Amino acid sequence: MNRLFCSFLLLATSASGLYAGEQSTKPNILIILADDLGYADLGFQGCKDIPTPNLDQLAARSLRCTNGYVSHPFCSPTRAGLLTGRYQQRFGHENNPAWLPEDAKAGLPLSQRTIADVLRLAGYRTGCVGKWHLGAHPSFHPNRRGFDHYFGILGGGHLYLPNAKGGVEYSIPLDRNGKKEEFKGHLTDVFGREAADFVKDNKARPWMLYLAFNAPHTPLQPSAKSLERVKGIEDEKRRNYAGLVVGMDDAIGVVLDALRESGQEEDTMVIFLSDNGGPTEVTNSRNFPLRGAKGSIFEGGVRIPFLISWPARLPKGKDFAEPISSLDILPTAAALARTKVDGPIDGVDLMPHLKGEKKGPPHERLFWRTNGGVTWAVREGNWKLASPTKGIMLLFDLKTDIGESEDLAASRTEVVRRLMQAYEDWNRDNVAPLFQSPGAKSKKQ
Ligand code: CA
């Protein structure tokens, strides 16, 4: 026993080392993921009609990553990338799994380790609260993917009110560590309270919490209390969507208060982002000034509000403009936990960049691909080559044209050729999709 304990200590101290001048404690890591949030629908992103005071306060003590991306323009693949630190196309997870509890194939492949696996081995208590959406089969359950604690909805969304009517996936009971549980009140409040309890209960040791709200994804069912705060919005669809955003902001406030009140704010890295852009037509969410929406490889599908806060170590209230990815969360967290990640990884440790110790872009290029290459894109510096339809390629300079309105492909053929080649090189290491999204043949992704 003693010898085992000693070799564990040796392992823990030999990996990756401390940053200069840092104390030896490992920070907590709180990842807050919104679902289908519009790029322009938060105060700190310039929104005027939806109050988000808690996220605005978080932004004031964060680095706002203005070129922050997810690795996919919709729900499940983004989560697969975020939790593994790998482009999800590497292992065939580029569609949404259907709600099929008997299907052992439609979910995050068991060959892949998650951020929870990595941090748990490094001595962290790991929790997941909220939307899972990485497979309905019992073998994909969060408790089997490295999470010590799980409470939430295993599917791709859920009704927000217990008495509402909806389809099977959206009506299933909540799951608490493998046991079914009913809920009372509004689901977003329930998740906020659960996350706050996790934060307070685990004060004695380093922890990582992945808090994945299903808000403000449809169905548009805000609480009466949240709706009251946005009653001035005339458009009914946007008003209801805004109510969900306000409710999420309130729930985040409850979690951040718990962090502060339990004395953990200074030594917790808080990361906030959305899993994809707003589905503008479905919810009247807004991605201004970006082109496109959820499902699209234009910026509106994949560039998202992205905050990184760690009051003890990082600058506050500043912008960080180099392109970064949700794939970077795992390697950054692993470095903070001073542990190594076995196997291939596409993300990078952002800390040296965020602290200004390392100059230049963390990634030479970022890539996107949907459903085996139906659409794809690559970003290199300010250049973005986008193929929104087979056979069409558009080139944009994002520095002068964030809205992707002026196609420069005809005049910059050498850039087009280079980025096409880069995409093909990257794509060579990808595999075909393991499963299709439900209704994929009849509906656009
Ligand atoms: Ca989503």
Tab-separated table of C-alpha atoms and ligand atoms in Angstrom:
chain	number	residue	atom	x	y	z
A	1	MET	CA	0.000	0.000	0.000
A	2	ASN	CA	2.765	2.386	1.044
A	3	ARG	CA	4.788	1.642	-2.034
A	4	LEU	CA	1.806	2.183	-4.284
A	5	PHE	CA	1.111	5.512	-2.633
A	6	CYS	CA	4.736	6.609	-3.068
A	7	SER	CA	4.845	5.740	-6.753
A	8	PHE	CA	1.619	7.675	-7.283
A	9	LEU	CA	3.242	10.741	-5.721
A	10	LEU	CA	6.285	10.347	-7.939
A	11	LEU	CA	4.092	10.158	-10.999
A	12	ALA	CA	2.108	13.202	-9.967
A	13	THR	CA	5.157	15.410	-9.441
A	14	SER	CA	7.131	14.315	-12.479
A	15	ALA	CA	4.394	15.239	-14.942
A	16	SER	CA	4.472	18.626	-16.677
A	17	GLY	CA	5.724	20.616	-13.628
A	18	LEU	CA	4.544	23.829	-12.012
A	19	TYR	CA	4.301	27.149	-13.749
A	20	ALA	CA	6.908	29.560	-12.492
A	21	GLY	CA	6.078	30.931	-9.066
A	22	GLU	CA	2.936	28.915	-8.594
A	23	GLN	CA	1.843	27.304	-5.397
A	24	SER	CA	1.420	23.588	-5.305
A	25	THR	CA	-2.355	23.381	-4.901
A	26	LYS	CA	-4.342	22.185	-7.877
A	27	PRO	CA	-7.173	24.517	-8.865
A	28	ASN	CA	-10.751	23.345	-9.200
A	29	ILE	CA	-12.147	23.348	-12.708
A	30	LEU	CA	-15.719	24.375	-13.447
A	31	ILE	CA	-16.860	23.982	-17.053
A	32	ILE	CA	-20.225	25.598	-17.809
A	33	LEU	CA	-21.713	24.714	-21.176
A	34	ALA	CA	-24.811	26.416	-22.583
A	35	ASP	CA	-26.890	24.743	-25.287
A	36	ASP	CA	-27.772	26.569	-28.533
A	37	LEU	CA	-26.974	29.988	-27.096
A	38	GLY	CA	-26.817	32.824	-29.639
A	39	TYR	CA	-23.421	34.517	-30.033
A	40	ALA	CA	-24.945	37.955	-29.443
A	41	ASP	CA	-27.380	37.060	-26.654
A	42	LEU	CA	-25.362	37.961	-23.545
A	43	GLY	CA	-24.669	41.376	-22.038
A	44	PHE	CA	-20.897	41.004	-22.380
A	45	GLN	CA	-21.394	40.140	-26.053
A	46	GLY	CA	-23.303	43.365	-26.622
A	47	CYS	CA	-26.867	42.163	-26.073
A	48	LYS	CA	-29.328	44.881	-25.048
A	49	ASP	CA	-32.623	43.076	-24.522
A	50	ILE	CA	-31.651	40.061	-22.362
A	51	PRO	CA	-30.215	40.810	-18.891
A	52	THR	CA	-27.359	38.455	-17.946
A	53	PRO	CA	-25.774	40.124	-14.888
A	54	ASN	CA	-24.130	36.985	-13.508
A	55	LEU	CA	-22.353	36.086	-16.725
A	56	ASP	CA	-21.415	39.735	-17.216
A	57	GLN	CA	-19.781	39.739	-13.773
A	58	LEU	CA	-17.981	36.522	-14.642
A	59	ALA	CA	-16.776	38.144	-17.873
A	60	ALA	CA	-15.418	41.070	-15.855
A	61	ARG	CA	-13.053	38.709	-14.026
A	62	SER	CA	-12.315	36.516	-17.086
A	63	LEU	CA	-10.390	36.520	-20.303
A	64	ARG	CA	-12.997	36.865	-23.032
A	65	CYS	CA	-11.807	34.653	-25.873
A	66	THR	CA	-13.141	36.525	-28.882
A	67	ASN	CA	-12.045	33.829	-31.330
A	68	GLY	CA	-13.307	30.925	-29.259
A	69	TYR	CA	-14.648	27.935	-31.165
A	70	VAL	CA	-16.295	24.612	-30.635
A	71	SER	CA	-15.247	21.690	-32.791
A	72	HIS	CA	-18.706	21.121	-34.269
A	73	PRO	CA	-21.832	23.148	-35.083
A	74	PHE	CA	-24.230	20.942	-33.104
A	75	CYS	CA	-24.823	19.217	-29.808
A	76	SER	CA	-23.410	15.729	-29.378
A	77	PRO	CA	-20.244	15.893	-31.521
A	78	THR	CA	-19.209	19.137	-29.797
A	79	ARG	CA	-19.499	17.386	-26.435
A	80	ALA	CA	-17.516	14.411	-27.722
A	81	GLY	CA	-14.709	16.778	-28.762
A	82	LEU	CA	-14.805	18.835	-25.565
A	83	LEU	CA	-14.676	15.832	-23.256
A	84	THR	CA	-11.906	13.999	-25.150
A	85	GLY	CA	-9.722	16.872	-26.390
A	86	ARG	CA	-9.754	15.219	-29.823
A	87	TYR	CA	-11.468	16.090	-33.063
A	88	GLN	CA	-14.501	13.835	-32.786
A	89	GLN	CA	-14.115	12.853	-36.455
A	90	ARG	CA	-11.023	10.897	-35.377
A	91	PHE	CA	-13.321	8.325	-33.789
A	92	GLY	CA	-16.512	8.616	-35.824
A	93	HIS	CA	-18.612	10.751	-33.470
A	94	GLU	CA	-19.895	13.426	-35.825
A	95	ASN	CA	-23.646	13.019	-35.526
A	96	ASN	CA	-26.217	13.071	-32.734
A	97	PRO	CA	-27.003	9.637	-31.286
A	98	ALA	CA	-30.672	8.693	-31.383
A	99	TRP	CA	-32.362	7.943	-28.056
A	100	LEU	CA	-31.883	4.157	-28.219
A	101	PRO	CA	-31.002	2.636	-24.828
A	102	GLU	CA	-30.458	-0.768	-26.503
A	103	ASP	CA	-27.945	0.593	-29.060
A	104	ALA	CA	-24.374	0.037	-27.837
A	105	LYS	CA	-22.895	1.787	-30.895
A	106	ALA	CA	-24.558	5.209	-30.888
A	107	GLY	CA	-22.538	7.087	-28.278
A	108	LEU	CA	-19.065	8.259	-27.308
A	109	PRO	CA	-16.879	5.252	-28.240
A	110	LEU	CA	-15.618	3.396	-25.180
A	111	SER	CA	-12.119	3.468	-26.683
A	112	GLN	CA	-11.938	7.195	-25.847
A	113	ARG	CA	-10.919	8.550	-22.438
A	114	THR	CA	-12.655	11.643	-21.137
A	115	ILE	CA	-11.495	14.693	-19.203
A	116	ALA	CA	-13.140	13.075	-16.180
A	117	ASP	CA	-11.043	9.912	-16.589
A	118	VAL	CA	-7.904	12.040	-16.753
A	119	LEU	CA	-8.671	14.291	-13.772
A	120	ARG	CA	-9.997	11.492	-11.619
A	121	LEU	CA	-6.668	9.694	-11.992
A	122	ALA	CA	-4.986	12.935	-10.934
A	123	GLY	CA	-6.930	12.921	-7.660
A	124	TYR	CA	-9.857	15.127	-8.628
A	125	ARG	CA	-13.438	14.518	-7.591
A	126	THR	CA	-15.350	14.614	-10.887
A	127	GLY	CA	-18.964	15.638	-11.419
A	128	CYS	CA	-21.347	16.081	-14.299
A	129	VAL	CA	-24.643	17.908	-13.930
A	130	GLY	CA	-27.110	18.345	-16.786
A	131	LYS	CA	-27.312	17.232	-20.391
A	132	TRP	CA	-25.235	14.195	-21.349
A	133	HIS	CA	-26.221	13.349	-24.953
A	134	LEU	CA	-23.312	10.976	-25.518
A	135	GLY	CA	-25.282	7.761	-25.834
A	136	ALA	CA	-28.328	6.209	-24.177
A	137	HIS	CA	-26.949	2.676	-23.744
A	138	PRO	CA	-25.943	1.923	-20.118
A	139	SER	CA	-22.289	1.465	-21.173
A	140	PHE	CA	-22.163	5.182	-22.102
A	141	HIS	CA	-23.453	6.384	-18.714
A	142	PRO	CA	-21.392	9.274	-17.255
A	143	ASN	CA	-20.543	7.194	-14.165
A	144	ARG	CA	-18.757	4.823	-16.555
A	145	ARG	CA	-16.946	7.665	-18.326
A	146	GLY	CA	-14.962	8.953	-15.383
A	147	PHE	CA	-17.577	10.951	-13.480
A	148	ASP	CA	-17.825	10.127	-9.766
A	149	HIS	CA	-21.118	11.982	-9.602
A	150	TYR	CA	-23.850	12.482	-12.168
A	151	PHE	CA	-27.228	14.138	-12.038
A	152	GLY	CA	-29.134	15.185	-15.126
A	153	ILE	CA	-30.774	14.245	-18.401
A	154	LEU	CA	-29.129	11.539	-20.454
A	155	GLY	CA	-30.684	12.544	-23.804
A	156	GLY	CA	-30.331	15.550	-26.088
A	157	GLY	CA	-32.845	17.787	-24.328
A	158	HIS	CA	-35.718	17.817	-21.887
A	159	LEU	CA	-38.925	19.515	-20.898
A	160	TYR	CA	-38.196	22.243	-18.384
A	161	LEU	CA	-41.360	21.803	-16.351
A	162	PRO	CA	-42.372	18.489	-14.806
A	163	ASN	CA	-45.998	18.662	-15.941
A	164	ALA	CA	-45.261	19.594	-19.579
A	165	LYS	CA	-45.955	17.191	-22.447
A	166	GLY	CA	-43.298	16.020	-24.881
A	167	GLY	CA	-41.668	13.054	-26.678
A	168	VAL	CA	-40.021	10.096	-24.922
A	169	GLU	CA	-36.443	11.421	-24.881
A	170	TYR	CA	-37.547	14.794	-23.519
A	171	SER	CA	-39.803	13.292	-20.832
A	172	ILE	CA	-37.634	10.561	-19.303
A	173	PRO	CA	-36.998	10.829	-15.566
A	174	LEU	CA	-33.769	12.490	-14.507
A	175	ASP	CA	-30.857	10.218	-13.637
A	176	ARG	CA	-28.913	10.424	-10.389
A	177	ASN	CA	-25.942	8.074	-10.519
A	178	GLY	CA	-27.959	5.449	-12.362
A	179	LYS	CA	-31.192	5.888	-10.404
A	180	LYS	CA	-34.299	7.556	-11.785
A	181	GLU	CA	-35.469	10.749	-10.121
A	182	GLU	CA	-38.376	13.138	-10.629
A	183	PHE	CA	-37.898	16.893	-10.327
A	184	LYS	CA	-39.913	19.865	-9.112
A	185	GLY	CA	-39.779	23.463	-10.284
A	186	HIS	CA	-37.842	24.596	-13.365
A	187	LEU	CA	-35.136	22.234	-14.643
A	188	THR	CA	-32.537	24.990	-15.047
A	189	ASP	CA	-32.962	26.000	-11.374
A	190	VAL	CA	-32.649	22.339	-10.395
A	191	PHE	CA	-29.314	22.039	-12.226
A	192	GLY	CA	-28.029	25.277	-10.689
A	193	ARG	CA	-28.802	24.082	-7.154
A	194	GLU	CA	-27.293	20.663	-7.778
A	195	ALA	CA	-24.080	22.215	-9.114
A	196	ALA	CA	-23.900	24.614	-6.142
A	197	ASP	CA	-24.215	21.647	-3.771
A	198	PHE	CA	-21.400	19.838	-5.577
A	199	VAL	CA	-19.158	22.892	-5.284
A	200	LYS	CA	-19.828	23.254	-1.539
A	201	ASP	CA	-19.681	19.534	-0.733
A	202	ASN	CA	-16.269	18.986	-2.318
A	203	LYS	CA	-14.404	21.923	-0.853
A	204	ALA	CA	-11.881	19.654	0.848
A	205	ARG	CA	-10.286	18.380	-2.366
A	206	PRO	CA	-9.701	19.476	-5.957
A	207	TRP	CA	-12.730	18.896	-8.129
A	208	MET	CA	-13.869	19.248	-11.721
A	209	LEU	CA	-17.488	19.912	-12.513
A	210	TYR	CA	-18.924	19.746	-16.017
A	211	LEU	CA	-22.190	21.676	-15.782
A	212	ALA	CA	-24.030	21.252	-19.078
A	213	PHE	CA	-27.295	23.150	-19.169
A	214	ASN	CA	-29.844	22.164	-21.788
A	215	ALA	CA	-30.913	25.838	-21.731
A	216	PRO	CA	-31.606	27.750	-23.854
A	217	HIS	CA	-32.296	24.822	-26.234
A	218	THR	CA	-35.935	24.198	-27.162
A	219	PRO	CA	-38.615	23.631	-25.874
A	220	LEU	CA	-39.052	27.325	-25.106
A	221	GLN	CA	-40.442	26.930	-21.584
A	222	PRO	CA	-39.039	29.617	-19.297
A	223	SER	CA	-40.176	29.945	-15.691
A	224	ALA	CA	-42.775	32.643	-14.975
A	225	LYS	CA	-40.162	34.433	-12.841
A	226	SER	CA	-37.642	34.577	-15.721
A	227	LEU	CA	-40.275	35.552	-18.245
A	228	GLU	CA	-41.255	38.526	-16.073
A	229	ARG	CA	-37.699	39.884	-16.484
A	230	VAL	CA	-37.948	39.948	-20.284
A	231	LYS	CA	-41.603	40.890	-20.680
A	232	GLY	CA	-40.592	43.964	-22.699
A	233	ILE	CA	-39.507	41.795	-25.637
A	234	GLU	CA	-42.361	41.950	-28.130
A	235	ASP	CA	-41.602	38.916	-30.247
A	236	GLU	CA	-43.073	35.912	-28.415
A	237	LYS	CA	-40.496	33.370	-29.580
A	238	ARG	CA	-37.558	35.574	-28.632
A	239	ARG	CA	-39.227	36.481	-25.334
A	240	ASN	CA	-39.526	32.824	-24.359
A	241	TYR	CA	-35.985	32.082	-25.525
A	242	ALA	CA	-34.745	35.121	-23.564
A	243	GLY	CA	-36.535	33.773	-20.501
A	244	LEU	CA	-34.465	30.589	-20.784
A	245	VAL	CA	-31.254	32.614	-21.091
A	246	VAL	CA	-32.171	34.679	-18.010
A	247	GLY	CA	-32.998	31.482	-16.106
A	248	MET	CA	-29.611	30.010	-17.020
A	249	ASP	CA	-27.856	33.204	-15.955
A	250	ASP	CA	-29.657	33.041	-12.589
A	251	ALA	CA	-28.665	29.395	-12.116
A	252	ILE	CA	-25.046	30.245	-12.965
A	253	GLY	CA	-25.281	33.016	-10.350
A	254	VAL	CA	-26.289	30.423	-7.734
A	255	VAL	CA	-23.231	28.293	-8.605
A	256	LEU	CA	-20.820	31.242	-8.658
A	257	ASP	CA	-22.204	32.466	-5.322
A	258	ALA	CA	-21.556	29.007	-3.860
A	259	LEU	CA	-18.013	29.211	-5.173
A	260	ARG	CA	-17.446	32.607	-3.561
A	261	GLU	CA	-19.200	31.836	-0.293
A	262	SER	CA	-17.209	28.646	0.179
A	263	GLY	CA	-13.951	30.539	-0.399
A	264	GLN	CA	-13.041	28.757	-3.634
A	265	GLU	CA	-13.425	31.549	-6.213
A	266	GLU	CA	-9.734	32.501	-6.340
A	267	ASP	CA	-8.529	28.989	-6.980
A	268	THR	CA	-11.105	27.768	-9.438
A	269	MET	CA	-10.790	28.001	-13.188
A	270	VAL	CA	-14.233	28.743	-14.599
A	271	ILE	CA	-14.798	28.149	-18.295
A	272	PHE	CA	-18.030	29.236	-19.924
A	273	LEU	CA	-19.050	28.501	-23.513
A	274	SER	CA	-21.925	27.343	-25.709
A	275	ASP	CA	-21.966	23.999	-27.531
A	276	ASN	CA	-22.811	25.678	-30.869
A	277	GLY	CA	-24.297	28.869	-32.273
A	278	GLY	CA	-27.913	29.905	-31.933
A	279	PRO	CA	-30.484	28.234	-34.215
A	280	THR	CA	-31.730	31.645	-35.260
A	281	GLU	CA	-34.936	30.621	-37.042
A	282	VAL	CA	-36.007	28.113	-34.399
A	283	THR	CA	-35.600	30.346	-31.339
A	284	ASN	CA	-35.065	33.866	-32.727
A	285	SER	CA	-31.673	33.784	-31.064
A	286	ARG	CA	-29.054	36.079	-32.616
A	287	ASN	CA	-25.505	35.411	-33.768
A	288	PHE	CA	-24.801	38.934	-34.982
A	289	PRO	CA	-22.391	39.865	-36.551
A	290	LEU	CA	-21.661	36.294	-37.585
A	291	ARG	CA	-23.024	34.531	-40.648
A	292	GLY	CA	-24.998	31.323	-40.260
A	293	ALA	CA	-26.468	29.435	-37.335
A	294	LYS	CA	-26.408	26.114	-35.491
A	295	GLY	CA	-25.548	23.347	-37.947
A	296	SER	CA	-23.460	25.607	-40.198
A	297	ILE	CA	-19.678	25.687	-40.626
A	298	PHE	CA	-19.922	29.457	-41.040
A	299	GLU	CA	-18.874	31.394	-37.946
A	300	GLY	CA	-22.431	31.540	-36.600
A	301	GLY	CA	-22.377	27.768	-36.165
A	302	VAL	CA	-19.011	27.343	-34.440
A	303	ARG	CA	-17.729	30.614	-32.958
A	304	ILE	CA	-19.253	30.962	-29.511
A	305	PRO	CA	-19.048	33.153	-26.387
A	306	PHE	CA	-16.035	31.748	-24.519
A	307	LEU	CA	-14.829	32.906	-21.086
A	308	ILE	CA	-11.888	31.622	-19.062
A	309	SER	CA	-11.515	32.868	-15.511
A	310	TRP	CA	-8.983	32.013	-12.836
A	311	PRO	CA	-8.715	35.046	-10.557
A	312	ALA	CA	-5.519	33.866	-8.856
A	313	ARG	CA	-3.560	33.409	-12.083
A	314	LEU	CA	-5.099	35.013	-15.157
A	315	PRO	CA	-5.757	38.582	-16.329
A	316	LYS	CA	-9.277	39.850	-15.708
A	317	GLY	CA	-11.658	41.712	-17.970
A	318	LYS	CA	-9.440	41.486	-21.036
A	319	ASP	CA	-9.889	40.034	-24.496
A	320	PHE	CA	-7.795	37.158	-25.787
A	321	ALA	CA	-7.990	37.205	-29.567
A	322	GLU	CA	-6.027	34.164	-30.796
A	323	PRO	CA	-8.244	31.357	-32.116
A	324	ILE	CA	-8.808	28.676	-29.483
A	325	SER	CA	-10.992	25.597	-29.355
A	326	SER	CA	-13.144	23.650	-26.922
A	327	LEU	CA	-10.638	20.853	-27.656
A	328	ASP	CA	-8.146	22.817	-25.539
A	329	ILE	CA	-10.112	22.396	-22.317
A	330	LEU	CA	-8.894	18.859	-21.565
A	331	PRO	CA	-5.155	19.461	-22.069
A	332	THR	CA	-5.380	22.775	-20.163
A	333	ALA	CA	-7.151	21.064	-17.265
A	334	ALA	CA	-4.667	18.170	-17.326
A	335	ALA	CA	-1.752	20.603	-17.089
A	336	LEU	CA	-3.390	22.356	-14.128
A	337	ALA	CA	-3.836	18.963	-12.483
A	338	ARG	CA	-0.178	18.290	-13.316
A	339	THR	CA	-0.922	15.051	-15.042
A	340	LYS	CA	-0.112	13.712	-18.477
A	341	VAL	CA	-2.638	12.697	-21.088
A	342	ASP	CA	-1.975	9.336	-22.682
A	343	GLY	CA	-2.688	8.874	-26.359
A	344	PRO	CA	-3.320	11.324	-29.185
A	345	ILE	CA	-4.805	14.744	-28.517
A	346	ASP	CA	-5.701	17.683	-30.770
A	347	GLY	CA	-6.136	20.412	-28.149
A	348	VAL	CA	-3.303	22.352	-26.526
A	349	ASP	CA	-2.561	23.607	-23.005
A	350	LEU	CA	-3.725	27.224	-23.172
A	351	MET	CA	-2.174	28.466	-19.921
A	352	PRO	CA	1.145	29.739	-21.349
A	353	HIS	CA	-0.833	31.617	-24.030
A	354	LEU	CA	-3.451	33.044	-21.678
A	355	LYS	CA	-0.745	34.258	-19.310
A	356	GLY	CA	1.090	35.938	-22.180
A	357	GLU	CA	4.209	33.774	-21.770
A	358	LYS	CA	3.875	32.258	-25.198
A	359	LYS	CA	3.194	34.499	-28.184
A	360	GLY	CA	1.495	33.542	-31.417
A	361	PRO	CA	-1.538	31.358	-32.079
A	362	PRO	CA	-1.985	28.196	-29.978
A	363	HIS	CA	-3.118	26.394	-33.165
A	364	GLU	CA	-1.627	26.646	-36.614
A	365	ARG	CA	-5.056	25.739	-37.986
A	366	LEU	CA	-8.524	24.717	-36.814
A	367	PHE	CA	-10.812	22.371	-38.761
A	368	TRP	CA	-14.481	21.508	-38.991
A	369	ARG	CA	-16.252	18.705	-40.838
A	370	THR	CA	-19.855	17.515	-40.721
A	371	ASN	CA	-21.132	14.026	-41.503
A	372	GLY	CA	-18.116	12.628	-43.306
A	373	GLY	CA	-17.354	15.815	-45.245
A	374	VAL	CA	-20.734	17.046	-46.483
A	375	THR	CA	-19.574	20.465	-45.276
A	376	TRP	CA	-16.166	21.472	-43.940
A	377	ALA	CA	-13.986	24.460	-43.102
A	378	VAL	CA	-10.460	25.355	-42.066
A	379	ARG	CA	-9.129	28.458	-40.343
A	380	GLU	CA	-5.483	29.544	-40.556
A	381	GLY	CA	-4.650	32.936	-39.088
A	382	ASN	CA	-7.353	35.243	-40.372
A	383	TRP	CA	-8.062	33.107	-43.415
A	384	LYS	CA	-11.058	30.826	-43.456
A	385	LEU	CA	-11.828	28.422	-46.262
A	386	ALA	CA	-15.419	27.190	-46.032
A	387	SER	CA	-17.192	24.537	-48.046
A	388	PRO	CA	-20.874	24.870	-47.093
A	389	THR	CA	-21.999	22.623	-49.971
A	390	LYS	CA	-20.164	19.923	-51.899
A	391	GLY	CA	-18.040	21.456	-54.660
A	392	ILE	CA	-18.324	25.047	-53.365
A	393	MET	CA	-15.376	26.707	-51.664
A	394	LEU	CA	-15.418	30.221	-50.247
A	395	LEU	CA	-12.469	32.130	-48.830
A	396	PHE	CA	-12.842	34.870	-46.237
A	397	ASP	CA	-10.502	37.217	-44.418
A	398	LEU	CA	-12.006	37.218	-40.924
A	399	LYS	CA	-9.926	40.206	-39.853
A	400	THR	CA	-11.792	42.549	-42.161
A	401	ASP	CA	-14.876	40.416	-42.764
A	402	ILE	CA	-16.103	38.667	-39.612
A	403	GLY	CA	-19.512	38.276	-41.280
A	404	GLU	CA	-18.058	36.140	-44.120
A	405	SER	CA	-19.726	38.230	-46.788
A	406	GLU	CA	-16.948	38.704	-49.356
A	407	ASP	CA	-15.622	35.582	-51.085
A	408	LEU	CA	-11.949	36.061	-52.015
A	409	ALA	CA	-11.395	32.582	-53.486
A	410	ALA	CA	-11.040	33.787	-57.074
A	411	SER	CA	-8.346	36.347	-56.258
A	412	ARG	CA	-6.360	34.321	-53.685
A	413	THR	CA	-6.058	30.957	-55.374
A	414	GLU	CA	-2.742	30.132	-53.640
A	415	VAL	CA	-4.395	30.450	-50.200
A	416	VAL	CA	-7.315	28.305	-51.364
A	417	ARG	CA	-4.913	25.626	-52.573
A	418	ARG	CA	-2.895	25.659	-49.354
A	419	LEU	CA	-5.936	25.418	-47.081
A	420	MET	CA	-7.533	22.734	-49.253
A	421	GLN	CA	-4.360	20.708	-48.938
A	422	ALA	CA	-4.276	21.311	-45.170
A	423	TYR	CA	-7.860	20.069	-44.897
A	424	GLU	CA	-7.078	16.967	-46.926
A	425	ASP	CA	-4.029	16.231	-44.765
A	426	TRP	CA	-6.084	16.623	-41.594
A	427	ASN	CA	-8.955	14.618	-43.006
A	428	ARG	CA	-6.716	11.660	-43.754
A	429	ASP	CA	-6.641	10.811	-40.030
A	430	ASN	CA	-10.439	10.840	-39.715
A	431	VAL	CA	-12.840	7.906	-39.947
A	432	ALA	CA	-16.368	7.603	-41.358
A	433	PRO	CA	-19.263	8.491	-39.028
A	434	LEU	CA	-20.130	5.556	-36.744
A	435	PHE	CA	-23.809	6.486	-36.586
A	436	GLN	CA	-26.271	8.906	-38.161
A	437	SER	CA	-28.365	11.575	-36.460
A	438	PRO	CA	-32.018	10.689	-35.981
A	439	GLY	CA	-34.018	11.790	-39.030
A	440	ALA	CA	-30.783	12.655	-40.859
A	441	LYS	CA	-32.184	11.749	-44.265
A	442	SER	CA	-35.218	13.969	-44.001
A	443	LYS	CA	-33.830	16.961	-42.221
A	444	LYS	CA	-30.869	19.271	-42.536
A	445	GLN	CA	-28.275	18.988	-39.762
B	1	CA	CA	-26.649	22.459	-28.966
